[in-house]
mmCIF file of C-alpha atoms and ligand atoms in Angstrom:
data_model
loop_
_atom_site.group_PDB
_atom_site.id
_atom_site.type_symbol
_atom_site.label_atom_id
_atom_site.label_comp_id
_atom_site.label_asym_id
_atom_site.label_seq_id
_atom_site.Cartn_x
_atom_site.Cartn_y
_atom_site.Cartn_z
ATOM 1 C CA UNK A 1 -28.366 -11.826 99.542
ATOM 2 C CA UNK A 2 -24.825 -13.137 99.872
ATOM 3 C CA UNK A 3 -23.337 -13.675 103.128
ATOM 4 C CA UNK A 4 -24.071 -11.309 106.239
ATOM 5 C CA UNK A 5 -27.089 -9.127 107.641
ATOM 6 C CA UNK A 6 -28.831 -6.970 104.991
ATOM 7 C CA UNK A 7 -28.384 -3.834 105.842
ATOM 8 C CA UNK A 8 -30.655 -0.531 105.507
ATOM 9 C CA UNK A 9 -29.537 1.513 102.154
ATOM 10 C CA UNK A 10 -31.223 4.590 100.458
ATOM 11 C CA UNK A 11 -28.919 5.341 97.206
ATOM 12 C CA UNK A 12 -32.079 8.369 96.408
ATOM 13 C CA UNK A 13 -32.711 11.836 98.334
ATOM 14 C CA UNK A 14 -33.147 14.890 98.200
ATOM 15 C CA UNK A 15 -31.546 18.554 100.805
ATOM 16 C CA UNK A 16 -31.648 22.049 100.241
ATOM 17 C CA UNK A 17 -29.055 21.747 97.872
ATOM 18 C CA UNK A 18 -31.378 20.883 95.295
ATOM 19 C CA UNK A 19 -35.689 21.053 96.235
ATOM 20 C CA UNK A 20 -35.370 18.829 99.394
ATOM 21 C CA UNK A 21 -36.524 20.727 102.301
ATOM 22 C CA UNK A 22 -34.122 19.572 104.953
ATOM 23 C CA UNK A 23 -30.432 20.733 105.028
ATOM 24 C CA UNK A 24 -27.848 18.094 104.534
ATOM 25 C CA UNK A 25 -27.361 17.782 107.921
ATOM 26 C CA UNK A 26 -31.068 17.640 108.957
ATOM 27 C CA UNK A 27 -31.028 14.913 105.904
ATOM 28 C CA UNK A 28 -28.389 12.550 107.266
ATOM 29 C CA UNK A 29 -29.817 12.954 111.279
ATOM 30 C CA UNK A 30 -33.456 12.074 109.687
ATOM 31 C CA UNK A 31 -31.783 9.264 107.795
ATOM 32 C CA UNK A 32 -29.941 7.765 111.188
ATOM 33 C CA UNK A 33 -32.882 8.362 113.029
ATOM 34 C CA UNK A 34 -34.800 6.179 110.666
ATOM 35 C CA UNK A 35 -32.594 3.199 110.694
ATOM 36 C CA UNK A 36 -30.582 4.047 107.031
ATOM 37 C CA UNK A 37 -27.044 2.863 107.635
ATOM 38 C CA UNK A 38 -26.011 3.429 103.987
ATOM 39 C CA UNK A 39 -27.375 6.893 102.183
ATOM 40 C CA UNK A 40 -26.268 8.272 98.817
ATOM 41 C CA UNK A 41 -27.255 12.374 98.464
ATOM 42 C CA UNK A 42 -28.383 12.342 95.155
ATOM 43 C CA UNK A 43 -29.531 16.749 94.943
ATOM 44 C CA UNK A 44 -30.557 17.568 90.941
ATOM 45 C CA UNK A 45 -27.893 18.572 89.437
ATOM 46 C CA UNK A 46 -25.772 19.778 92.342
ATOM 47 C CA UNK A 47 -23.050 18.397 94.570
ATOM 48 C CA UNK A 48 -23.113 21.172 96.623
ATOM 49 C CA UNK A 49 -24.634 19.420 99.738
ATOM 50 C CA UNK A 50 -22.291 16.520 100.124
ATOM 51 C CA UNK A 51 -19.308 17.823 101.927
ATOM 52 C CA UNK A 52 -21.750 19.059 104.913
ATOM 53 C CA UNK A 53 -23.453 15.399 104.531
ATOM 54 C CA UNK A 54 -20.442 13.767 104.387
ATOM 55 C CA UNK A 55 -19.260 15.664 107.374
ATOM 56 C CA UNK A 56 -22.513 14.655 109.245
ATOM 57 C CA UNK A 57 -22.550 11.069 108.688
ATOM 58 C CA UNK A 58 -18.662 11.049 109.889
ATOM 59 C CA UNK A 59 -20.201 12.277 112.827
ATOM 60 C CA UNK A 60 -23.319 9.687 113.139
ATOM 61 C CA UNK A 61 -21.349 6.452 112.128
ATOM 62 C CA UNK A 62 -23.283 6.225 108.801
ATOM 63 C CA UNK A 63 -21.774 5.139 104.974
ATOM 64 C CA UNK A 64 -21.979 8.066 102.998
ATOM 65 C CA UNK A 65 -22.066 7.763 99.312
ATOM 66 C CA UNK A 66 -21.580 10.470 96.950
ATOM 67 C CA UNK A 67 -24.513 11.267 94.531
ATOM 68 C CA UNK A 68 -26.448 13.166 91.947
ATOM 69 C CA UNK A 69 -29.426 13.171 90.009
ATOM 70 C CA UNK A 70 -28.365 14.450 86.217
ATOM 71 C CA UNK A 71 -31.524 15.976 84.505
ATOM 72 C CA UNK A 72 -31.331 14.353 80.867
ATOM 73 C CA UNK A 73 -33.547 14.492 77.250
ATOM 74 C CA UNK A 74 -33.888 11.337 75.826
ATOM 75 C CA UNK A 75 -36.469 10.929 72.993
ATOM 76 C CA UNK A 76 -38.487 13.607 74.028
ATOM 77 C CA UNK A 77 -38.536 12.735 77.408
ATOM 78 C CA UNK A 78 -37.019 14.210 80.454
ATOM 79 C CA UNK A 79 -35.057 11.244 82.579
ATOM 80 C CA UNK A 80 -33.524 11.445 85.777
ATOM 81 C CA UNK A 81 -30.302 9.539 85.718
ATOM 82 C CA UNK A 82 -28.632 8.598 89.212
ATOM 83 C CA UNK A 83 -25.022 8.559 89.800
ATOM 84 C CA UNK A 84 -23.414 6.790 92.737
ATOM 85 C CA UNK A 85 -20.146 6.455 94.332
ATOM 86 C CA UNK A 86 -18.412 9.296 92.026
ATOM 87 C CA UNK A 87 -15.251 11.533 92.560
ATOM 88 C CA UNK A 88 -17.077 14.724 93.527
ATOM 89 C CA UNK A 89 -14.353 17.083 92.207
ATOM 90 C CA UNK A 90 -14.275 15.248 88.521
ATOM 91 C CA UNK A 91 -13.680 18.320 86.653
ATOM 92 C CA UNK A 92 -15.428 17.348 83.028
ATOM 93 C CA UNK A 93 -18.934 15.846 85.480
ATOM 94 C CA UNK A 94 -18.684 19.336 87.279
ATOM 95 C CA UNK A 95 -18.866 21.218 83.868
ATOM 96 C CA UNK A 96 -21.612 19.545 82.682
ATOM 97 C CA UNK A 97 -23.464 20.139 86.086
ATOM 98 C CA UNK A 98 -22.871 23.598 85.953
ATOM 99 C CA UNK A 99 -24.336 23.795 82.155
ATOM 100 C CA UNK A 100 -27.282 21.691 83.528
ATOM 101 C CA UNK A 101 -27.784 24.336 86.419
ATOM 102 C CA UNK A 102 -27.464 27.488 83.629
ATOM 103 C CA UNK A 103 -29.988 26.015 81.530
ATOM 104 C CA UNK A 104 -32.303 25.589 84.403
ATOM 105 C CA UNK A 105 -31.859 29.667 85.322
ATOM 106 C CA UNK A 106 -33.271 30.526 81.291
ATOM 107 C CA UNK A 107 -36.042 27.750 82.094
ATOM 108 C CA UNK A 108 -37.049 29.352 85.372
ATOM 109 C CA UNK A 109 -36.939 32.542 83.580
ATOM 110 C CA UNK A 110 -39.715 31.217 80.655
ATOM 111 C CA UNK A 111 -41.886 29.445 83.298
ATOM 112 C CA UNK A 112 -41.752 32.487 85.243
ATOM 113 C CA UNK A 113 -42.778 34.563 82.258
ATOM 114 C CA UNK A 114 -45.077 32.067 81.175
ATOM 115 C CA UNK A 115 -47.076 31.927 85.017
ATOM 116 C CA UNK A 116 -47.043 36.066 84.484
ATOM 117 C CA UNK A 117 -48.905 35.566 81.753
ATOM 118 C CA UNK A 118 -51.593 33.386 83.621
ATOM 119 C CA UNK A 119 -51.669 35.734 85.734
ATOM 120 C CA UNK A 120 -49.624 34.782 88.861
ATOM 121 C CA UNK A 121 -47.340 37.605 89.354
ATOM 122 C CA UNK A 122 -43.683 37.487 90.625
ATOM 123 C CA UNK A 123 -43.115 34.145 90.209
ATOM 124 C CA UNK A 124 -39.601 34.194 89.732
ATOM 125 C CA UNK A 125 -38.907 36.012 93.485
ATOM 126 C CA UNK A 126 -41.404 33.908 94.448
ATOM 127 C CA UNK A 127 -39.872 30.471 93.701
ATOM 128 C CA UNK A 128 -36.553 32.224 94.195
ATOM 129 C CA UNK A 129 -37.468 32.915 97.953
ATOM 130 C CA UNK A 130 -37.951 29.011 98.473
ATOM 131 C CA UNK A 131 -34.832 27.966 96.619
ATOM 132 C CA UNK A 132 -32.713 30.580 98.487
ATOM 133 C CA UNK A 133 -30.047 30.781 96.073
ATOM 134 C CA UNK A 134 -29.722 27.655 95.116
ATOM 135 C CA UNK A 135 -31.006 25.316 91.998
ATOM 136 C CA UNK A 136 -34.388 26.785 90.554
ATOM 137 C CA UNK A 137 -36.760 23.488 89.806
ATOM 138 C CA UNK A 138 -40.494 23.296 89.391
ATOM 139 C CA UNK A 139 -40.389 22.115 93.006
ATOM 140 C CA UNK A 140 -39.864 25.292 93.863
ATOM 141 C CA UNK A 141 -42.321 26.983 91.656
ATOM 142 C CA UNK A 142 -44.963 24.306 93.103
ATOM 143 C CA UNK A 143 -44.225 25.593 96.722
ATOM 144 C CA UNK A 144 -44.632 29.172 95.754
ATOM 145 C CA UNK A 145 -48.259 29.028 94.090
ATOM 146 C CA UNK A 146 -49.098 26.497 97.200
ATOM 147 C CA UNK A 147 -48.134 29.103 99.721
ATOM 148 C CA UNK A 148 -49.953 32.645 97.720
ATOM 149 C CA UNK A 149 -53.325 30.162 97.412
ATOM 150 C CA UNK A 150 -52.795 29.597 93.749
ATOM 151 C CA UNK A 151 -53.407 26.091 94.329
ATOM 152 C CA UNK A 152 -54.676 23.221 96.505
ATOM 153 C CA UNK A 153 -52.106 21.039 96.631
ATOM 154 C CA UNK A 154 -48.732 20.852 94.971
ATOM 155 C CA UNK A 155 -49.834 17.788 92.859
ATOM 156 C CA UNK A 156 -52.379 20.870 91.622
ATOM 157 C CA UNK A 157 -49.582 22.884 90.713
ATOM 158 C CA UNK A 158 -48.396 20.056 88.738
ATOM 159 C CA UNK A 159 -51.191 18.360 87.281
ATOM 160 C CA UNK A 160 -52.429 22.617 85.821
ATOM 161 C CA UNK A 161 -49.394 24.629 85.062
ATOM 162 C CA UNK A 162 -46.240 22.526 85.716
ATOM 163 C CA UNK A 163 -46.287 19.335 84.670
ATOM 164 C CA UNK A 164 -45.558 18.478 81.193
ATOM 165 C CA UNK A 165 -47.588 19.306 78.338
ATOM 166 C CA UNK A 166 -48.783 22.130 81.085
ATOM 167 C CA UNK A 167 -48.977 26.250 79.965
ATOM 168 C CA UNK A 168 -46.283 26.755 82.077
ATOM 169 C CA UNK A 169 -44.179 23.793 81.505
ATOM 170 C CA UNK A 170 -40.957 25.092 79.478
ATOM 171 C CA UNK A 171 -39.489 22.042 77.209
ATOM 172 C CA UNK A 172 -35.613 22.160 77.684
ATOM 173 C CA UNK A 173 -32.831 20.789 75.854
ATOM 174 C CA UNK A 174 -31.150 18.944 79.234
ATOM 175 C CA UNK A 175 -27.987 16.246 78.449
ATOM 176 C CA UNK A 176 -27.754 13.544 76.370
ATOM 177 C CA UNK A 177 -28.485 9.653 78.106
ATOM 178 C CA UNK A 178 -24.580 8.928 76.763
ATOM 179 C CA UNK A 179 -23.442 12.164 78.269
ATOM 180 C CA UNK A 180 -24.698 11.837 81.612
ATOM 181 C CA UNK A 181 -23.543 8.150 81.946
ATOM 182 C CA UNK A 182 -20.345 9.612 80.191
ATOM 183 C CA UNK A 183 -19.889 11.994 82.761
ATOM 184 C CA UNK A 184 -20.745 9.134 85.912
ATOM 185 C CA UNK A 185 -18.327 6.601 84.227
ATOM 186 C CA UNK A 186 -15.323 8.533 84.532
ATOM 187 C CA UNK A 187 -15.801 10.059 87.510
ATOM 188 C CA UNK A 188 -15.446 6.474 89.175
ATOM 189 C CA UNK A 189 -18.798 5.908 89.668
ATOM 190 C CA UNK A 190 -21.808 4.147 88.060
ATOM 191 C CA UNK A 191 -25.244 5.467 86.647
ATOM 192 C CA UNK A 192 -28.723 4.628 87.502
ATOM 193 C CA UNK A 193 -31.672 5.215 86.016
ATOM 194 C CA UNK A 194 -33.781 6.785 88.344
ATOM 195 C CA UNK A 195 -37.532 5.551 89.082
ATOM 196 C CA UNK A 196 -37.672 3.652 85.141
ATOM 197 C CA UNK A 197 -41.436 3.394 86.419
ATOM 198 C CA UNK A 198 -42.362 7.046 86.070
ATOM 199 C CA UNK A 199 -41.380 7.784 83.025
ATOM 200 C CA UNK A 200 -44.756 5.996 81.729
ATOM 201 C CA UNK A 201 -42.831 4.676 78.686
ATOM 202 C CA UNK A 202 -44.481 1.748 76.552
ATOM 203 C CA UNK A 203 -42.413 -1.666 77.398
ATOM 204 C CA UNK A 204 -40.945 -1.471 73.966
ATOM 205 C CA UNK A 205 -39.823 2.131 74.636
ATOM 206 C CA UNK A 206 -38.482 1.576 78.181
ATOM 207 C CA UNK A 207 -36.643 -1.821 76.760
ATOM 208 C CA UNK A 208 -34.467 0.408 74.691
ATOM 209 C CA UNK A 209 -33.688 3.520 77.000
ATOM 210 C CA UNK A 210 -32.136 0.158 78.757
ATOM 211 C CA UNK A 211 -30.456 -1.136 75.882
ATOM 212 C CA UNK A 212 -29.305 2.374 75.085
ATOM 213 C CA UNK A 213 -27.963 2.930 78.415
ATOM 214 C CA UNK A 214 -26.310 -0.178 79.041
ATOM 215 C CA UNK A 215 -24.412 0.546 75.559
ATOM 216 C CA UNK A 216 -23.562 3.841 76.738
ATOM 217 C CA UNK A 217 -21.451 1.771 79.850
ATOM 218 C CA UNK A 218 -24.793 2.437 82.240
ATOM 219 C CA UNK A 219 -24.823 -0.020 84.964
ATOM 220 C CA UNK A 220 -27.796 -0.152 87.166
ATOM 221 C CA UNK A 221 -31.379 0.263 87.818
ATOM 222 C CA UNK A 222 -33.525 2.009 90.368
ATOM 223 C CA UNK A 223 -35.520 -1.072 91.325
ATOM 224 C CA UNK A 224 -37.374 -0.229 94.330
ATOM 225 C CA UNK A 225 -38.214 3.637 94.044
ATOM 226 C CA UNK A 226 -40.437 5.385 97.255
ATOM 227 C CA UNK A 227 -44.090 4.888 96.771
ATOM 228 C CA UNK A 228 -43.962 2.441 94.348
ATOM 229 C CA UNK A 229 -46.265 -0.535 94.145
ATOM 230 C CA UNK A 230 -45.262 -4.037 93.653
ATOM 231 C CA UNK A 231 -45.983 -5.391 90.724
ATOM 232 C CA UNK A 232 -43.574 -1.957 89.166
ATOM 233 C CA UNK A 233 -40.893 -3.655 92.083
ATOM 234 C CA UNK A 234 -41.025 -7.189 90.085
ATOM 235 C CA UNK A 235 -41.006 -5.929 86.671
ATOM 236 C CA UNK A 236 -37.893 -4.088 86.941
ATOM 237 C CA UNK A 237 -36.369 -6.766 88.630
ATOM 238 C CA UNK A 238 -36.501 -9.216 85.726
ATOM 239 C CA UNK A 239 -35.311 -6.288 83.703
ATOM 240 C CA UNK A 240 -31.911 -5.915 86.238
ATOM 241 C CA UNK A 241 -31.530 -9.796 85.686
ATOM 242 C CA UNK A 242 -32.213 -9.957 81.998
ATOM 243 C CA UNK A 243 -30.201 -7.131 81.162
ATOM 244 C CA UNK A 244 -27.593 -8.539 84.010
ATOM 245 C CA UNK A 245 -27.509 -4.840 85.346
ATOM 246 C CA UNK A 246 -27.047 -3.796 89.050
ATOM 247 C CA UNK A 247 -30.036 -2.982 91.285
ATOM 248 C CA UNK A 248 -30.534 0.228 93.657
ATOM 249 C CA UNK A 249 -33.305 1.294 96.074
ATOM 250 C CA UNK A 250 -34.126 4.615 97.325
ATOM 251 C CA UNK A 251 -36.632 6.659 98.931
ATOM 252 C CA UNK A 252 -36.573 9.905 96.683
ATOM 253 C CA UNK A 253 -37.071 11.345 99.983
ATOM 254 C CA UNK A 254 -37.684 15.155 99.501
ATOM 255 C CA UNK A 255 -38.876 16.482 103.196
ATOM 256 C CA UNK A 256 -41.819 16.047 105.349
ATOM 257 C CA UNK A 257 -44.599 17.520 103.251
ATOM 258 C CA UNK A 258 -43.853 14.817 100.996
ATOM 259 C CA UNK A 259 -46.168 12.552 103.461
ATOM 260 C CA UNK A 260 -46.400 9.636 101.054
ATOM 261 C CA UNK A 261 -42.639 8.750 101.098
ATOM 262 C CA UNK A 262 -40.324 7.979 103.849
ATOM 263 C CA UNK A 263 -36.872 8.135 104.591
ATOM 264 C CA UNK A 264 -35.336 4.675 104.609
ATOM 265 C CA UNK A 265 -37.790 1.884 105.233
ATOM 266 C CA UNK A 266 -37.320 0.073 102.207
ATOM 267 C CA UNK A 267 -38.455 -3.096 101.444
ATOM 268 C CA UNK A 268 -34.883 -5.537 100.338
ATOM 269 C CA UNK A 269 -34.534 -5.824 96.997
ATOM 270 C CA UNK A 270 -35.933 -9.167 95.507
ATOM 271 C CA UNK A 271 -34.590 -12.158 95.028
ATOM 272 C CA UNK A 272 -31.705 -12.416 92.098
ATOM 273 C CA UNK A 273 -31.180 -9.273 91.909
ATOM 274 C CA UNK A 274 -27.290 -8.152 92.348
ATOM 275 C CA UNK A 275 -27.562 -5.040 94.297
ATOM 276 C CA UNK A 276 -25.302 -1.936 92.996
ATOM 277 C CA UNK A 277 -23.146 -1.828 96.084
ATOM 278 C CA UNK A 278 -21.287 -5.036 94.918
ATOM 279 C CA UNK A 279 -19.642 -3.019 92.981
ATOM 280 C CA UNK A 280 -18.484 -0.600 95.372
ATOM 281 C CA UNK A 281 -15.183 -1.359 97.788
ATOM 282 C CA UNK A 282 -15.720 -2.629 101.269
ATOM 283 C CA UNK A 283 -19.875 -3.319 101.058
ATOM 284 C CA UNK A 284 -20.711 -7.053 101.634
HETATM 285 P P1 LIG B 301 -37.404 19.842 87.734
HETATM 286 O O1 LIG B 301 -36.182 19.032 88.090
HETATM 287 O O2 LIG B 301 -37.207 21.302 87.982
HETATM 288 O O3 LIG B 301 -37.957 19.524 86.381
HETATM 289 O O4 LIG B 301 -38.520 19.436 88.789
HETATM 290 C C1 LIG B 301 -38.837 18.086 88.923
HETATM 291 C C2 LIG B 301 -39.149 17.810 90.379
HETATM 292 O O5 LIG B 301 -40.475 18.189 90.631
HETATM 293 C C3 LIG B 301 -39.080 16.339 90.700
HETATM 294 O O6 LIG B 301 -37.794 15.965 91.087
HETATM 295 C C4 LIG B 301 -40.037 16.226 91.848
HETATM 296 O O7 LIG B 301 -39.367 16.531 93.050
HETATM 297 C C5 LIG B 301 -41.037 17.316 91.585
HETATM 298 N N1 LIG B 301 -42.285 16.799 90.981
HETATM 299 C C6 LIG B 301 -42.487 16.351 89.736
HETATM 300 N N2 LIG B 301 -43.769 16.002 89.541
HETATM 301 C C7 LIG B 301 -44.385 16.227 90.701
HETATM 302 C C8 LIG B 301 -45.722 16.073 91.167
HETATM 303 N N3 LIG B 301 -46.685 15.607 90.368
HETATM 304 N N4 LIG B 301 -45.994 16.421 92.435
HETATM 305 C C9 LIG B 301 -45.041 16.903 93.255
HETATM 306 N N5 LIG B 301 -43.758 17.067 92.880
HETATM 307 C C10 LIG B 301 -43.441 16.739 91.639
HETATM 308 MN MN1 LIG B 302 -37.086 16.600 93.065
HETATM 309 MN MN1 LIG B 303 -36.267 12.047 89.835
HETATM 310 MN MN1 LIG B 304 -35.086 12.454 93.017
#
């Protein structure tokens, strides 16, 4: 891993900004507490939390990293694409966030409409209450029919109503793969594809959404994603060296109902893999 001790990153998380359930403070002291020395904020499709982070870490002695996670349609699919290391106030990457966020208000709208219809009433003031203002995702939809007894679990929300193919899930026209990378690139920063493993594409599929995306000027992949297993780890790794992109690791930490994944304690990544931060000013 070059020269020096590896340190603890986690480029993937979640705060209030977006569905996380701790505030970007709460994040960053849950981060330091936990050993991460390095921590992008990476809210969907919202910057909104990473001034107070920022501020925090300033305050805790730990590398902040600017971040996002860009809600894009590829081939039918809905992808989560990363960005890292970005000018926050880029005014054409703002735009296109703010487009992303009206598009998910008429989605909320239909899925509301849509859970009406199934008979779960006020679901929009109901999901509203959890996302207090802020971004409107399924997240927050999931934690409303958890807490009126609609459901079990919030996997149960998911696997009957919200995941995809689901009555209530609401197909959306989100960015394009070049747009989102577009909108990273010249920024400053460089794009990720988030967690390539859950998109449960066919090898031939996922080998051009990386062919695709390293055309589009796309430079890295999420390698090591929270709760992933190992043999997903390896497999992506000989995709970062084949494709010579850039390798990144994080938790997709969301809050502490989440119990299956953790803030920071990340395995490294493997062996040949050249880790994104190379590419950023100042990380060994
Ligand atoms: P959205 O961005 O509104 O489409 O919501 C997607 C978010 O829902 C993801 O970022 C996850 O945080 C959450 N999510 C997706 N699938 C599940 C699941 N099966 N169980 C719990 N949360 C999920
Ligand atoms: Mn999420
Ligand atoms: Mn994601
Ligand atoms: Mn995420």
């Amino acid at each position: 891993m070059g020269t020096g001790r590896y340190k603890q990153y986690d480029l993937h998380c979640h705060s209030t900004a977006s569905d996380g359930e701790l505030s970007p403070t709460a994040l960053v002291e849950y981060a330091v507490k936990n050993g991460v020395e390095v921590l992008a904020l990476t809210d969907h499709d919202v910057t909104d939390g990473l001034v107070e982070a920022a501020a925090a870490a300033r305050r805790h002695e730990l590398d902040f990293v600017t971040g996002v996670e860009i809600s894009v349609s590829w081939d039918k699919h809905l992808l989560h694409i990363v960005g890292l290391d970005f000018d926050v106030n880029d005014a054409a990457l703002q735009q296109g966030l703010a487009e992303l966020r009206q598009q998910r208000g008429a989605r909320a709208a239909e899925m509301a409409r849509r859970l009406d219809k199934l008979g779960f009433d006020g679901s929009l003031d109901g999901a509203g209450r959890f996302a207090n203002g802020r971004i409107l995702s399924r997240t927050h939809f999931a934690r409303h029919l958890h807490a009126s007894g609609h459901v079990r679990t919030m996997q149960e929300a998911f696997d009957r109503y919200l995941g995809a193919g689901k009555p209530a899930y609401v197909k959306s026209e989100w960015t394009s793969l070049g747009e989102a990378v577009e909108w990273i690139s010249a920024a400053g920063g460089q794009a990720v594809i988030a967690h390539p493993g859950r998109y449960k594409l066919s090898a031939t599929k996922l080998r051009r959404l990386i062919e695709e995306f390293k055309a589009a000027g796309g430079r890295g992949l999420e390698v090591i994603s929270g709760s992933q297993d190992s043999n997903m780890t390896r497999n992506l790794a000989d995709y970062v060296r084949r494709y010579e992109l850039y390798a990144s690791l994080g938790s997709d930490y969301h809050g502490p109902s989440q119990t299956w994944r953790h803030m920071g304690r990340l395995p490294p990544l493997p062996e040949g893999c050249e880790p994104i931060w190379r590419l950023w000013q100042g990380q060994p």
